[in-house]
XYZ file of C-alpha atoms in Angstrom:
384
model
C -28.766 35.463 5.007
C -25.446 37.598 5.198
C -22.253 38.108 3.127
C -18.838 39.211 4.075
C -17.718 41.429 1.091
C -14.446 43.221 1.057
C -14.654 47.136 1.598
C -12.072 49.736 0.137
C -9.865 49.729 3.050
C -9.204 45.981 2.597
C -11.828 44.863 6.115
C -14.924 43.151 5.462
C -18.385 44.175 6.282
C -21.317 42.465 6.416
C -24.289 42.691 4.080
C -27.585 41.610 4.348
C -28.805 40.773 0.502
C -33.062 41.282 -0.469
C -34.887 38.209 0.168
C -37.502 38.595 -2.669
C -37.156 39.991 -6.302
C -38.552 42.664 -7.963
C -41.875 41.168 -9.429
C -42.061 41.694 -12.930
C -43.909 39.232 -15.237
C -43.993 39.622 -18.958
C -46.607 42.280 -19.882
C -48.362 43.331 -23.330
C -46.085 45.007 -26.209
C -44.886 48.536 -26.122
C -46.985 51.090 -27.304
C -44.979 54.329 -27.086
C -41.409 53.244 -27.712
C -39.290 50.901 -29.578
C -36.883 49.031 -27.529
C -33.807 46.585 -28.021
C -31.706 44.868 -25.433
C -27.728 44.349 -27.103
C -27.661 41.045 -25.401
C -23.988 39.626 -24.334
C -22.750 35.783 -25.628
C -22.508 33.255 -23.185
C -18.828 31.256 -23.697
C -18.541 27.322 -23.266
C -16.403 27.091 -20.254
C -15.325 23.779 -21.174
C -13.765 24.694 -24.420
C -9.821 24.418 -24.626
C -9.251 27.985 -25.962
C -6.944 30.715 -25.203
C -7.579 34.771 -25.527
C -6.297 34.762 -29.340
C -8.279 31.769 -29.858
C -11.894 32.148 -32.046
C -14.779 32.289 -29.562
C -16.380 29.364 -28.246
C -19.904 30.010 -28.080
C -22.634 28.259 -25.496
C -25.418 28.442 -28.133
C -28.131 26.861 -26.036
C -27.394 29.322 -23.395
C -27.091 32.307 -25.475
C -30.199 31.745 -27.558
C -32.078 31.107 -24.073
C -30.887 34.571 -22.934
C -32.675 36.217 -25.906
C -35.648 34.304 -25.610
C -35.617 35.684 -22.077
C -35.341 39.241 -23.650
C -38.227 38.455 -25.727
C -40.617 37.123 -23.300
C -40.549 40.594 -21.894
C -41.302 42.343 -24.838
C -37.684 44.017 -26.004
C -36.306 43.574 -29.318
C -32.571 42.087 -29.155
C -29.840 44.021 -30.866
C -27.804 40.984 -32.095
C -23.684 40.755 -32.274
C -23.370 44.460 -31.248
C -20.396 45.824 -28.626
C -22.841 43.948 -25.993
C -21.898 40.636 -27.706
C -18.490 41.296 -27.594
C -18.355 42.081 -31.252
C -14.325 42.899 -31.921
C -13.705 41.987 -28.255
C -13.406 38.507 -28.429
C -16.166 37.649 -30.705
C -14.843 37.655 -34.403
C -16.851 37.932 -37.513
C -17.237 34.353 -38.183
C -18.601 33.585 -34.617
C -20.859 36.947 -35.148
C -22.130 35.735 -38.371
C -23.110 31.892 -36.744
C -24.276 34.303 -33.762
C -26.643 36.185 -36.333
C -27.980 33.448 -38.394
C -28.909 31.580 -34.921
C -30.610 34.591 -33.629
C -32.383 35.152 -36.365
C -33.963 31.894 -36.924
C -34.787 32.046 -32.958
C -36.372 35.298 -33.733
C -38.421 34.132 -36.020
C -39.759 31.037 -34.394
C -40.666 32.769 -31.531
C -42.040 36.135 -32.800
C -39.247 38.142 -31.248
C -38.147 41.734 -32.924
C -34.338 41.235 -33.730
C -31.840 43.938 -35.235
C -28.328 42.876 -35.975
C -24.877 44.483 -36.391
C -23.173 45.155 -39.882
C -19.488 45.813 -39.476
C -16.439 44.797 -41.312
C -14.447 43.009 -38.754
C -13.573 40.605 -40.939
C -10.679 42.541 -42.176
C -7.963 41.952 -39.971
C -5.576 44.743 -41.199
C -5.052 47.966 -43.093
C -8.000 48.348 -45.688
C -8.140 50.640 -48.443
C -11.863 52.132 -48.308
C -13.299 50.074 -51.612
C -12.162 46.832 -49.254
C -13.970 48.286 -46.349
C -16.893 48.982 -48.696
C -17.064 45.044 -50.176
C -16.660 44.069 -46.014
C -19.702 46.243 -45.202
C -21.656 44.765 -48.514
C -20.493 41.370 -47.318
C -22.162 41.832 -43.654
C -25.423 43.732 -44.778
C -25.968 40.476 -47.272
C -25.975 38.085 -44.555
C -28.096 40.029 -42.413
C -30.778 40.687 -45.063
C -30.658 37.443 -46.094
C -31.392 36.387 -42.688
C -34.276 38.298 -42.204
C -33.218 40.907 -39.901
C -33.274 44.295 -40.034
C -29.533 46.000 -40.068
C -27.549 47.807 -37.938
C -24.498 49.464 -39.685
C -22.106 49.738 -37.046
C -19.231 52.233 -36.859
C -15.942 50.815 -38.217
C -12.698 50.617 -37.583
C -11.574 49.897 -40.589
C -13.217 52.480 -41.956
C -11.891 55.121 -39.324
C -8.557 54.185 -40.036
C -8.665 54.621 -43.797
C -10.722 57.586 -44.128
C -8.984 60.729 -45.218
C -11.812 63.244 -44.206
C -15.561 63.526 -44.154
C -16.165 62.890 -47.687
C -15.074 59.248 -47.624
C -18.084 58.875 -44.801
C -20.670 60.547 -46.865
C -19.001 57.930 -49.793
C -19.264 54.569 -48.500
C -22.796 55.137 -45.677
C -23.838 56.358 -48.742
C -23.226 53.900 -50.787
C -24.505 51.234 -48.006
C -28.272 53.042 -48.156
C -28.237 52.883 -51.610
C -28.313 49.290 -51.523
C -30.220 48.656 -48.034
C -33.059 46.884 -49.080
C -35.014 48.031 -45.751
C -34.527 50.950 -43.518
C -31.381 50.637 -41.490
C -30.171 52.127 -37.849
C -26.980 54.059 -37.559
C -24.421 53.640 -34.868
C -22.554 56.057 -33.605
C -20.363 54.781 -31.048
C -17.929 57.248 -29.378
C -14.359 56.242 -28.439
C -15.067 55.883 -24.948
C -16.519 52.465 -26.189
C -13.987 51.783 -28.771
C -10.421 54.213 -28.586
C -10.311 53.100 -32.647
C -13.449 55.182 -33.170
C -11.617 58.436 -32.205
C -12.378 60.535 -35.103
C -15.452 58.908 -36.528
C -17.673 60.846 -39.064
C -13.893 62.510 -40.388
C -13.377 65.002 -37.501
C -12.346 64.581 -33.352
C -14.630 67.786 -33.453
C -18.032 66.384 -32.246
C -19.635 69.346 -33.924
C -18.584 68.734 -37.169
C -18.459 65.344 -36.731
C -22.365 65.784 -36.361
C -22.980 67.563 -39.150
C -21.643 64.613 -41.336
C -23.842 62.188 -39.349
C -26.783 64.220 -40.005
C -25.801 64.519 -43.689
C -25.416 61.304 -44.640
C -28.945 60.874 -43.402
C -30.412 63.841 -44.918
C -29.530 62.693 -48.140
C -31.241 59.079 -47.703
C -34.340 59.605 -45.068
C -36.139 56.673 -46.526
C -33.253 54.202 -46.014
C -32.600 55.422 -42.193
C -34.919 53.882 -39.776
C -33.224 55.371 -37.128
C -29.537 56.178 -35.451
C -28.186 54.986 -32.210
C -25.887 57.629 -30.018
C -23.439 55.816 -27.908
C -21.472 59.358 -26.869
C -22.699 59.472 -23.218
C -23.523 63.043 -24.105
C -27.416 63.619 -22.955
C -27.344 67.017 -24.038
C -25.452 66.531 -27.300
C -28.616 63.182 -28.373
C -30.576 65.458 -27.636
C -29.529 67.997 -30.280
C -29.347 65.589 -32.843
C -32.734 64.094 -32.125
C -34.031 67.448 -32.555
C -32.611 67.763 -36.224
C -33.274 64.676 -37.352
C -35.849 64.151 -40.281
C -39.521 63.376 -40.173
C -39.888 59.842 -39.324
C -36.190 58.566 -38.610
C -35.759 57.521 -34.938
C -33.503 58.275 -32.603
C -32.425 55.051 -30.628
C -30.611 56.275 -27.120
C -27.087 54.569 -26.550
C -26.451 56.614 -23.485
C -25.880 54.203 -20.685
C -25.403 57.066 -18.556
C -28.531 59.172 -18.653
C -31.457 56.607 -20.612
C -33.859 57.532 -18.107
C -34.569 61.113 -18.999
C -33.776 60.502 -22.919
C -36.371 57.845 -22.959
C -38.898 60.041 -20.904
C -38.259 62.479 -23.284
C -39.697 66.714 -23.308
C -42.167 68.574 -25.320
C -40.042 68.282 -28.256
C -39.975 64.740 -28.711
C -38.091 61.857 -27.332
C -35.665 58.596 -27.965
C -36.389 55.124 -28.411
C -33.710 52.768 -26.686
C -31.091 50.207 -27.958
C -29.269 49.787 -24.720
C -26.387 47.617 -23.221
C -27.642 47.746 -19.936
C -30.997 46.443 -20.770
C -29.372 43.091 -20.468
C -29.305 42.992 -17.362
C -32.287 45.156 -16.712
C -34.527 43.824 -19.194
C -37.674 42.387 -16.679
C -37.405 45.695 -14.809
C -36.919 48.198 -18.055
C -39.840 46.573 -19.257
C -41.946 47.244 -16.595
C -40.856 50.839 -16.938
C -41.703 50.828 -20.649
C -45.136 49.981 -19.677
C -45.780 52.131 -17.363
C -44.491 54.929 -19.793
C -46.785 53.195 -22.321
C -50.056 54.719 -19.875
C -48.474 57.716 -20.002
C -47.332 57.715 -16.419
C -43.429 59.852 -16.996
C -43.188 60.166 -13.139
C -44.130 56.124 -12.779
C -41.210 55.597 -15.386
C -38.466 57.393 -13.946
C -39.695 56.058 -10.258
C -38.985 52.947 -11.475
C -35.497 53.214 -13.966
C -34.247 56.249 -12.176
C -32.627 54.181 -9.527
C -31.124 51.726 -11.985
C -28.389 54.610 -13.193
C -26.456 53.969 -10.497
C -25.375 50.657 -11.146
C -25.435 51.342 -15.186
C -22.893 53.942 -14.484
C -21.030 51.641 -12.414
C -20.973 49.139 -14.797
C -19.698 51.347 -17.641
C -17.159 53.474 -15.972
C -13.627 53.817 -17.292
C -12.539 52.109 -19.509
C -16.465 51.915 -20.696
C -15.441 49.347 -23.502
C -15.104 46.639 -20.158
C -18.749 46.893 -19.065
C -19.438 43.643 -20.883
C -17.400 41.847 -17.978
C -20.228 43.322 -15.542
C -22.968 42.325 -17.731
C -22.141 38.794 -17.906
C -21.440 38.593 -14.251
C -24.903 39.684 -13.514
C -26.422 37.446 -15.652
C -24.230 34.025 -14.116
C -25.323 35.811 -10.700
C -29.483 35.856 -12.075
C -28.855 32.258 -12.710
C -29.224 32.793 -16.808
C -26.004 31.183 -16.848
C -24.492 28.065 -15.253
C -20.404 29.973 -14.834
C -18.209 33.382 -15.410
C -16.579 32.530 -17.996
C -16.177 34.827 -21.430
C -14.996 34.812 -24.544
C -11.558 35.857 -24.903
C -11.170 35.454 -20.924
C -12.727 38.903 -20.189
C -14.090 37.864 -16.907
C -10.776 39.517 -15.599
C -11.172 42.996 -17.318
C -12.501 44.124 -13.575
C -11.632 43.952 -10.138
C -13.265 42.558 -7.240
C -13.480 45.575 -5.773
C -15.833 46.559 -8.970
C -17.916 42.683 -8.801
C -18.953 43.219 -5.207
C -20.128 46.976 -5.812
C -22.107 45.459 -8.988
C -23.570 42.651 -6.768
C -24.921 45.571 -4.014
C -26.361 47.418 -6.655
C -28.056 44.900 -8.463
C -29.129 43.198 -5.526
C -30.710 46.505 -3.957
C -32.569 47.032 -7.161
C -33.862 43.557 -6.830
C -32.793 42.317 -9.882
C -32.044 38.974 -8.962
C -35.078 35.877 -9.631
C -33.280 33.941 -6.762
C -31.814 35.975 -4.173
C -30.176 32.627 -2.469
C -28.509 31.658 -5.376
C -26.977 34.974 -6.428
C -25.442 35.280 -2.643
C -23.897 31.631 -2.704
C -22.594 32.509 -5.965
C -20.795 35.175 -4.886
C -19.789 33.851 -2.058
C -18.150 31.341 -4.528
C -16.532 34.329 -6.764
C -15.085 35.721 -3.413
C -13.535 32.590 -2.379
C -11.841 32.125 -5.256
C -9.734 35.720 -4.842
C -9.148 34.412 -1.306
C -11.976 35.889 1.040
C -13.616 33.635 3.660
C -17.162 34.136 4.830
């Protein structure tokens, strides 16, 4: 069993892919952390729709993917970035997405936690119209049983004049929260319109509004999620957070060592690139569970390498990785995404993601991720 894939200088070289899996089987519930997979959508490739078109969702694939999630003990973070949310998914197809998920969840026990945004609003907002789009989301999401994410906004980053409009409408939001919510924090490297979230580009003082909009409502924050890639910087804030609110890592770049934690404490995990790690991040999570740190890192440590790979610049196209891992794993019967994102990355990027995932033996069927890439490749004209 060999592959030709194409190396930088434009030969090919031969690689020799696993012939077994990692074996992981699903395993008790977490003991020491909390832990959420965003999951990605899976597209109907036989929809007639065009990039500007609304997204045309698979829903027996998609709702299959989370039950996969699930069986492995992680909570799903529903219509988050992973999902495309603002990138081809738009709030209509997120709010279908949502109500689906959450009836899943349900039936099948899973933990679920879905995105509040205000996506619906399409153009300049004044902030009492970002307020009512925020109100709108957090409705639907209650009412379907979920808890909420409030998500950082465009909308809102665009029509804020300073800090004080922040501490205005999140604190509006908790007011009304009938349950504890997480807060997302999600730097621009995810999402350029984010530049200047929390009322400052200074990350410093951007913090300090974060962690004041929390002080002021502890009992309505269940937790935050930090998306800044900034290990040192979670850290901080994890450290001045109040008794009892969470800290959920969003560091796709350094989970490992957040998760593991020090002697003053540690983050839970609400991670993109537990999609396509979920068996294997659960495993970890277990081990962790014993109390085992060293077991833990032996086993995620090595996964870093392809998460960075996956969400190097621009970081807001990792979802095109994600999904090609999971048609590779077999969750998926094509490539195809909503929006046409499957050509956001090279195939110079693809092949690297296939090595890496394959090393890590991430793939159920070995066979079938090869002849699938060997199908991708042909297709950009490369002959085995």
């Amino acid at each position: 069993m060999t592959i030709q894939l194409p190396a930088p200088d434009g030969t090919l070289r031969t690689y020799e892919p696993r012939t077994e899996p990692l074996a992981v089987t699903p395993g008790t519930p977490f003991t020491s952390r909390t832990v959420f997979s965003a999951a990605h959508v899976v597209a109907d490739p036989f929809a007639d729709v065009s990039p500007d078109s609304p997204a045309a969702v698979d829903w027996d694939a998609t709702l299959a993917f989370r039950r996969h999630l699930w069986s492995h003990g992680l909570g799903v973070a529903e219509a988050m970035d992973t999902a495309q949310r603002g990138m081809g998914l738009d709030w209509a197809g997120a709010a279908e997405l949502i109500r689906r998920s959450a009836a899943e969840a349900k039936a099948v026990g899973g933990r679920i936690a879905c995105g509040v945004g205000t996506d619906q609003l399409t153009g300049p907002a004044s902030l009492a119209e970002v307020r009512a789009a925020y109100e709108e989301q957090l409705a639907l999401v209650e009412a379907s049983g979920s808890q909420a994410i409030l998500m950082a906004s465009r909308a809102l980053a665009a029509a804020a004049s300073g800090p004080e409009d922040y501490l205005e409408v999140y604190g509006h939001l908790l007011r009304q929260a009938t349950d504890p919510v997480v807060l997302h924090w999600l730097g621009p490297m995810f999402d350029p319109a984010l530049e200047g979230y929390w009322g400052s580009s200074d990350l410093d003082a951007a913090t300090d509004t974060f962690l004041e909009v929390i002080a002021a409502h502890p009992d309505k924050v269940d937790g935050i999620k930090v998306s800044l890639l900034d290990a040192q910087r979670e850290i901080d804030i994890r450290r001045r957070l109040p008794q009892g609110v969470r800290c959920y890592t969003g560091d796709d770049f350094n989970y490992p060592e957040l998760i593991a934690g020090d002697e003053q404490g540690f983050s839970h995990a609400l991670l993109g690139i537990f999609d396509p790690l979920g068996p294997l991040a659960a495993e970890a999570v277990r081990v962790l569970d014993t109390g085992n740190t060293a077991g833990f890192r032996t086993l995620l440590d090595p996964t870093v390498a392809l998460s960075r790979h996956l969400f190097q610049t621009p970081t807001r196209f990792y979802k095109t990785g994600v999904v090609l891992l999971a048609w590779l794993a077999g969750h998926q019967s094509h490539f195809t995404m909503v929006g046409g994102l499957q050509s956001a990355r090279s195939l110079p990027h693809f092949t690297r993601a296939y090595e890496l995932a394959d090393g890590l033996g991430l793939f159920p069927d070995p066979k079938l991720a090869e002849d699938r890439m060997k199908t991708l490749l042909a297709l950009y004209g490369v002959t085995q």
